[in-house]
């Protein structure tokens, strides 16, 4: 890596800020006293001979490259009509989609400010860093350098082929973090004080990076919002690729997909994955064990192994994650009509016996069938593994729950609702799509400040996880600390055949030639989260 030139103008000057990177200088903009750089390439365009391959560095450029606007977004299918009303997902055309953005209060070496790096969600198939809810200005306002980036999505980033390496989208994320390590000091950041934070698929990605030997040392702290470490069964991904290949009438190889039209790929991907969801599962794209970047199931590695033991964690969820998965499409009403049939399906989905839903009924009397199914799936996918991770982790862990209900009828405290509060962007129209009008600013102040405190000190402002299970609840009445609010339900999952640790050898689930996997890994793969 070439030495980064120090090319920084006086932040107090009227001129635009210019900063050197390993590949050339970039010109940003001053916006309300903060320096903002958008669309900086951290890797070369992943098309042509580089399609479905690991990222490579961008070509260096001469002169000063303009970094005033968001760069191209990766290829992706649009949301369905039901979700497009709730979730913004802008499209910026162009090939140079492996780019990142930086918000900083003090560009230039010497400031050594803490850094927060955002990894967006979107079920690994949608989303980008250009979504207005993810604007990093509030972090920069509060003395933190904020970075966000794009990575390859769907089949481009997480397809599985016999003639290409697995997980190229996750490899993009690793390349972006390496860029931060090598470049962020010139933007005022401290490469030794990096916090990664992500939601949904972004949090799942962080789980894989936490456990990856290749990512060790790239970040000091990590925030996992509504996503737990997991991998997807390789055959699930292969089945989705084969479905796409059949629709396109091409072989299921990277060579054939690389010459396919991007629009046709997006259409085939949307159709092939149309029926997959967190509730019913189904073939879907996800991070897989690859023996390289992801050598084993990340949850197993973090619980049983000796990786990332010094990385401080902040993990949590929303109270009613499932309502975003079920309410927009009318599935809540259908599950209630199905009654016992829906519960039987949920038991199969969650690999649990009848004692688990029975215990949920006792713990929360009066809960509807749909809500019971939703909470079962949420706990199976999220709360159980995050509880176990916090229990096993050596470094301090802090746990939160976001409980404020959306002002959009039926959504409640749903998946992704906390994002505008974390970024302190509840006032932008795109945040109101999910939160409705009148989202409480006091709650955004509290939650955003907690994330900043965690990045700066490792302490978000409430006790670290211990045997009493303290959880910071962000709700309508303001933040409060509740101890063990879901321990009764969590205990129900410890009575199954896997025992109190959730570990049971399962030779039938292994990949040929692979080491035996555990029930924790099998549950994570069978429940591979297709979060939005």
mmCIF file of C-alpha atoms in Angstrom, residues 265-487:
data_model
loop_
_atom_site.group_PDB
_atom_site.id
_atom_site.type_symbol
_atom_site.label_atom_id
_atom_site.label_comp_id
_atom_site.label_asym_id
_atom_site.label_seq_id
_atom_site.Cartn_x
_atom_site.Cartn_y
_atom_site.Cartn_z
ATOM 1 C CA UNK A 265 -30.308 -11.158 -13.336
ATOM 2 C CA UNK A 266 -32.166 -8.823 -10.991
ATOM 3 C CA UNK A 267 -35.542 -9.933 -12.363
ATOM 4 C CA UNK A 268 -34.630 -13.614 -12.104
ATOM 5 C CA UNK A 269 -33.339 -13.099 -8.572
ATOM 6 C CA UNK A 270 -36.520 -11.336 -7.450
ATOM 7 C CA UNK A 271 -38.694 -14.094 -8.877
ATOM 8 C CA UNK A 272 -36.568 -16.990 -7.609
ATOM 9 C CA UNK A 273 -36.490 -15.617 -4.052
ATOM 10 C CA UNK A 274 -40.039 -14.293 -3.984
ATOM 11 C CA UNK A 275 -41.356 -16.762 -1.402
ATOM 12 C CA UNK A 276 -38.405 -16.720 0.992
ATOM 13 C CA UNK A 277 -38.901 -14.886 4.297
ATOM 14 C CA UNK A 278 -37.630 -14.989 7.878
ATOM 15 C CA UNK A 279 -40.845 -16.742 8.929
ATOM 16 C CA UNK A 280 -41.013 -19.528 6.338
ATOM 17 C CA UNK A 281 -37.330 -19.718 5.361
ATOM 18 C CA UNK A 282 -36.641 -21.074 1.887
ATOM 19 C CA UNK A 283 -33.689 -20.798 -0.511
ATOM 20 C CA UNK A 284 -31.958 -17.464 -0.125
ATOM 21 C CA UNK A 285 -28.612 -15.766 -0.368
ATOM 22 C CA UNK A 286 -26.429 -15.695 2.722
ATOM 23 C CA UNK A 287 -22.903 -15.895 4.042
ATOM 24 C CA UNK A 288 -21.511 -19.432 3.801
ATOM 25 C CA UNK A 289 -18.597 -21.279 5.369
ATOM 26 C CA UNK A 290 -15.835 -21.024 2.793
ATOM 27 C CA UNK A 291 -12.763 -22.315 4.627
ATOM 28 C CA UNK A 292 -11.026 -18.995 4.084
ATOM 29 C CA UNK A 293 -12.710 -15.747 5.088
ATOM 30 C CA UNK A 294 -15.376 -17.712 7.005
ATOM 31 C CA UNK A 295 -13.604 -20.886 8.166
ATOM 32 C CA UNK A 296 -16.458 -22.091 10.413
ATOM 33 C CA UNK A 297 -19.862 -21.105 11.724
ATOM 34 C CA UNK A 298 -19.307 -17.632 13.255
ATOM 35 C CA UNK A 299 -21.629 -18.192 16.206
ATOM 36 C CA UNK A 300 -19.825 -21.401 17.102
ATOM 37 C CA UNK A 301 -16.445 -19.716 16.723
ATOM 38 C CA UNK A 302 -17.445 -16.797 18.945
ATOM 39 C CA UNK A 303 -19.021 -18.981 21.644
ATOM 40 C CA UNK A 304 -16.577 -21.889 21.640
ATOM 41 C CA UNK A 305 -13.388 -20.411 20.187
ATOM 42 C CA UNK A 306 -10.896 -17.722 21.065
ATOM 43 C CA UNK A 307 -11.655 -15.091 18.422
ATOM 44 C CA UNK A 308 -12.650 -11.462 19.009
ATOM 45 C CA UNK A 309 -12.554 -11.965 22.761
ATOM 46 C CA UNK A 310 -11.290 -8.415 23.320
ATOM 47 C CA UNK A 311 -13.843 -6.714 21.041
ATOM 48 C CA UNK A 312 -16.485 -4.883 23.079
ATOM 49 C CA UNK A 313 -20.051 -5.551 21.960
ATOM 50 C CA UNK A 314 -23.364 -3.700 21.865
ATOM 51 C CA UNK A 315 -26.188 -5.985 20.707
ATOM 52 C CA UNK A 316 -29.950 -5.765 20.641
ATOM 53 C CA UNK A 317 -33.268 -5.971 18.847
ATOM 54 C CA UNK A 318 -36.660 -4.359 18.521
ATOM 55 C CA UNK A 319 -39.591 -5.632 20.573
ATOM 56 C CA UNK A 320 -41.637 -6.705 17.547
ATOM 57 C CA UNK A 321 -39.122 -7.416 14.802
ATOM 58 C CA UNK A 322 -41.536 -9.743 13.016
ATOM 59 C CA UNK A 323 -44.151 -7.079 12.333
ATOM 60 C CA UNK A 324 -42.146 -5.714 9.397
ATOM 61 C CA UNK A 325 -41.938 -9.212 7.938
ATOM 62 C CA UNK A 326 -45.641 -9.967 8.408
ATOM 63 C CA UNK A 327 -47.802 -6.846 8.637
ATOM 64 C CA UNK A 328 -47.225 -5.209 5.198
ATOM 65 C CA UNK A 329 -48.257 -8.357 3.317
ATOM 66 C CA UNK A 330 -51.271 -9.317 5.436
ATOM 67 C CA UNK A 331 -49.564 -12.404 6.872
ATOM 68 C CA UNK A 332 -50.490 -11.449 10.427
ATOM 69 C CA UNK A 333 -54.179 -11.904 9.681
ATOM 70 C CA UNK A 334 -53.557 -15.140 7.770
ATOM 71 C CA UNK A 335 -51.538 -16.641 10.606
ATOM 72 C CA UNK A 336 -54.309 -15.845 13.068
ATOM 73 C CA UNK A 337 -56.807 -17.597 10.801
ATOM 74 C CA UNK A 338 -54.577 -20.668 10.548
ATOM 75 C CA UNK A 339 -54.329 -20.953 14.346
ATOM 76 C CA UNK A 340 -52.856 -24.325 15.424
ATOM 77 C CA UNK A 341 -51.584 -25.027 11.892
ATOM 78 C CA UNK A 342 -49.478 -21.870 12.049
ATOM 79 C CA UNK A 343 -48.041 -22.879 15.420
ATOM 80 C CA UNK A 344 -47.145 -26.320 14.097
ATOM 81 C CA UNK A 345 -45.340 -24.708 11.170
ATOM 82 C CA UNK A 346 -43.536 -22.333 13.543
ATOM 83 C CA UNK A 347 -42.368 -25.258 15.662
ATOM 84 C CA UNK A 348 -40.946 -26.920 12.557
ATOM 85 C CA UNK A 349 -39.314 -23.668 11.468
ATOM 86 C CA UNK A 350 -37.724 -23.153 14.886
ATOM 87 C CA UNK A 351 -36.894 -26.832 15.548
ATOM 88 C CA UNK A 352 -38.579 -26.750 18.938
ATOM 89 C CA UNK A 353 -40.975 -28.977 20.835
ATOM 90 C CA UNK A 354 -44.491 -28.079 21.997
ATOM 91 C CA UNK A 355 -43.186 -26.957 25.383
ATOM 92 C CA UNK A 356 -41.702 -23.802 23.834
ATOM 93 C CA UNK A 357 -44.911 -22.234 22.398
ATOM 94 C CA UNK A 358 -46.780 -23.500 25.462
ATOM 95 C CA UNK A 359 -44.335 -21.654 27.701
ATOM 96 C CA UNK A 360 -44.723 -18.508 25.593
ATOM 97 C CA UNK A 361 -48.485 -18.681 26.090
ATOM 98 C CA UNK A 362 -47.986 -18.839 29.828
ATOM 99 C CA UNK A 363 -45.411 -16.039 29.852
ATOM 100 C CA UNK A 364 -47.552 -13.714 27.712
ATOM 101 C CA UNK A 365 -51.219 -14.656 28.132
ATOM 102 C CA UNK A 366 -53.614 -13.212 25.603
ATOM 103 C CA UNK A 367 -51.042 -13.107 22.804
ATOM 104 C CA UNK A 368 -52.555 -13.761 19.383
ATOM 105 C CA UNK A 369 -51.385 -16.711 17.301
ATOM 106 C CA UNK A 370 -49.664 -14.426 14.788
ATOM 107 C CA UNK A 371 -47.818 -12.539 17.515
ATOM 108 C CA UNK A 372 -46.841 -15.812 19.173
ATOM 109 C CA UNK A 373 -45.461 -17.173 15.894
ATOM 110 C CA UNK A 374 -43.643 -13.902 15.276
ATOM 111 C CA UNK A 375 -42.029 -13.859 18.705
ATOM 112 C CA UNK A 376 -40.988 -17.515 18.374
ATOM 113 C CA UNK A 377 -39.253 -16.851 15.060
ATOM 114 C CA UNK A 378 -37.698 -13.611 16.349
ATOM 115 C CA UNK A 379 -36.273 -15.379 19.374
ATOM 116 C CA UNK A 380 -35.044 -18.335 17.337
ATOM 117 C CA UNK A 381 -33.270 -16.076 14.838
ATOM 118 C CA UNK A 382 -32.169 -13.267 17.129
ATOM 119 C CA UNK A 383 -32.586 -13.210 20.866
ATOM 120 C CA UNK A 384 -31.455 -16.761 21.669
ATOM 121 C CA UNK A 385 -28.130 -16.517 19.783
ATOM 122 C CA UNK A 386 -27.477 -12.959 20.975
ATOM 123 C CA UNK A 387 -28.163 -13.982 24.583
ATOM 124 C CA UNK A 388 -25.717 -16.866 24.174
ATOM 125 C CA UNK A 389 -23.139 -14.612 22.556
ATOM 126 C CA UNK A 390 -23.373 -12.078 25.390
ATOM 127 C CA UNK A 391 -23.166 -14.886 27.969
ATOM 128 C CA UNK A 392 -20.017 -16.347 26.410
ATOM 129 C CA UNK A 393 -18.184 -13.194 25.361
ATOM 130 C CA UNK A 394 -15.146 -12.250 27.412
ATOM 131 C CA UNK A 395 -15.049 -8.501 26.723
ATOM 132 C CA UNK A 396 -17.873 -6.305 28.069
ATOM 133 C CA UNK A 397 -21.183 -6.659 26.233
ATOM 134 C CA UNK A 398 -24.169 -4.330 26.478
ATOM 135 C CA UNK A 399 -27.704 -5.273 25.448
ATOM 136 C CA UNK A 400 -30.621 -3.055 24.395
ATOM 137 C CA UNK A 401 -34.217 -3.405 23.236
ATOM 138 C CA UNK A 402 -36.024 -0.811 21.118
ATOM 139 C CA UNK A 403 -39.684 -0.744 22.200
ATOM 140 C CA UNK A 404 -41.196 2.456 20.768
ATOM 141 C CA UNK A 405 -44.084 1.514 18.411
ATOM 142 C CA UNK A 406 -44.301 3.064 14.974
ATOM 143 C CA UNK A 407 -47.061 5.557 14.260
ATOM 144 C CA UNK A 408 -47.844 3.497 11.132
ATOM 145 C CA UNK A 409 -50.769 1.217 12.137
ATOM 146 C CA UNK A 410 -49.817 -2.432 12.550
ATOM 147 C CA UNK A 411 -46.047 -2.051 12.520
ATOM 148 C CA UNK A 412 -45.446 -1.724 16.255
ATOM 149 C CA UNK A 413 -41.794 -1.745 17.341
ATOM 150 C CA UNK A 414 -40.797 -3.484 14.120
ATOM 151 C CA UNK A 415 -37.557 -4.465 12.412
ATOM 152 C CA UNK A 416 -35.434 -1.508 11.205
ATOM 153 C CA UNK A 417 -37.520 1.079 13.072
ATOM 154 C CA UNK A 418 -34.627 2.046 15.348
ATOM 155 C CA UNK A 419 -32.388 3.179 12.477
ATOM 156 C CA UNK A 420 -33.580 6.781 12.328
ATOM 157 C CA UNK A 421 -33.083 7.018 16.085
ATOM 158 C CA UNK A 422 -29.541 5.633 15.999
ATOM 159 C CA UNK A 423 -28.538 8.058 13.221
ATOM 160 C CA UNK A 424 -30.602 10.909 14.688
ATOM 161 C CA UNK A 425 -32.368 11.279 11.348
ATOM 162 C CA UNK A 426 -35.997 10.806 12.447
ATOM 163 C CA UNK A 427 -36.773 14.129 10.781
ATOM 164 C CA UNK A 428 -35.963 13.027 7.220
ATOM 165 C CA UNK A 429 -38.939 11.926 5.071
ATOM 166 C CA UNK A 430 -37.450 8.477 4.472
ATOM 167 C CA UNK A 431 -37.439 7.762 8.226
ATOM 168 C CA UNK A 432 -41.094 8.797 8.464
ATOM 169 C CA UNK A 433 -41.963 6.137 5.864
ATOM 170 C CA UNK A 434 -41.455 3.533 8.594
ATOM 171 C CA UNK A 435 -41.956 5.555 11.782
ATOM 172 C CA UNK A 436 -44.874 7.734 10.689
ATOM 173 C CA UNK A 437 -45.194 11.387 11.656
ATOM 174 C CA UNK A 438 -44.095 12.744 15.008
ATOM 175 C CA UNK A 439 -41.317 10.331 15.970
ATOM 176 C CA UNK A 440 -40.020 11.453 19.394
ATOM 177 C CA UNK A 441 -36.813 13.458 19.094
ATOM 178 C CA UNK A 442 -35.967 12.881 22.769
ATOM 179 C CA UNK A 443 -35.675 9.163 22.047
ATOM 180 C CA UNK A 444 -33.383 9.809 19.074
ATOM 181 C CA UNK A 445 -31.255 12.031 21.312
ATOM 182 C CA UNK A 446 -30.954 9.258 23.897
ATOM 183 C CA UNK A 447 -30.271 6.415 21.490
ATOM 184 C CA UNK A 448 -27.849 8.290 19.256
ATOM 185 C CA UNK A 449 -25.917 9.519 22.300
ATOM 186 C CA UNK A 450 -25.633 5.952 23.595
ATOM 187 C CA UNK A 451 -24.076 4.800 20.308
ATOM 188 C CA UNK A 452 -21.635 7.712 20.383
ATOM 189 C CA UNK A 453 -20.676 6.959 24.001
ATOM 190 C CA UNK A 454 -20.060 3.326 23.087
ATOM 191 C CA UNK A 455 -17.792 4.302 20.178
ATOM 192 C CA UNK A 456 -15.859 6.747 22.330
ATOM 193 C CA UNK A 457 -15.567 4.831 25.619
ATOM 194 C CA UNK A 458 -17.026 1.331 25.192
ATOM 195 C CA UNK A 459 -19.782 2.181 27.696
ATOM 196 C CA UNK A 460 -23.131 3.239 26.185
ATOM 197 C CA UNK A 461 -24.451 4.331 29.571
ATOM 198 C CA UNK A 462 -25.885 1.265 31.298
ATOM 199 C CA UNK A 463 -24.445 -1.802 33.065
ATOM 200 C CA UNK A 464 -22.619 -4.433 31.055
ATOM 201 C CA UNK A 465 -24.213 -7.861 30.638
ATOM 202 C CA UNK A 466 -23.809 -10.135 33.644
ATOM 203 C CA UNK A 467 -25.809 -12.846 35.428
ATOM 204 C CA UNK A 468 -28.656 -10.381 36.047
ATOM 205 C CA UNK A 469 -29.050 -9.675 32.291
ATOM 206 C CA UNK A 470 -29.489 -5.872 32.297
ATOM 207 C CA UNK A 471 -31.228 -4.599 29.158
ATOM 208 C CA UNK A 472 -31.601 -0.932 28.250
ATOM 209 C CA UNK A 473 -35.131 -0.518 26.913
ATOM 210 C CA UNK A 474 -35.727 2.470 24.645
ATOM 211 C CA UNK A 475 -39.491 3.018 24.715
ATOM 212 C CA UNK A 476 -42.233 5.600 24.778
ATOM 213 C CA UNK A 477 -41.489 6.557 28.366
ATOM 214 C CA UNK A 478 -37.807 7.071 27.749
ATOM 215 C CA UNK A 479 -34.914 4.679 28.360
ATOM 216 C CA UNK A 480 -35.004 2.367 31.362
ATOM 217 C CA UNK A 481 -32.965 -0.583 32.580
ATOM 218 C CA UNK A 482 -34.846 -3.865 32.948
ATOM 219 C CA UNK A 483 -33.113 -6.985 34.220
ATOM 220 C CA UNK A 484 -33.859 -10.234 32.439
ATOM 221 C CA UNK A 485 -37.003 -9.033 30.611
ATOM 222 C CA UNK A 486 -37.071 -12.126 28.381
ATOM 223 C CA UNK A 487 -35.288 -14.672 30.542
#
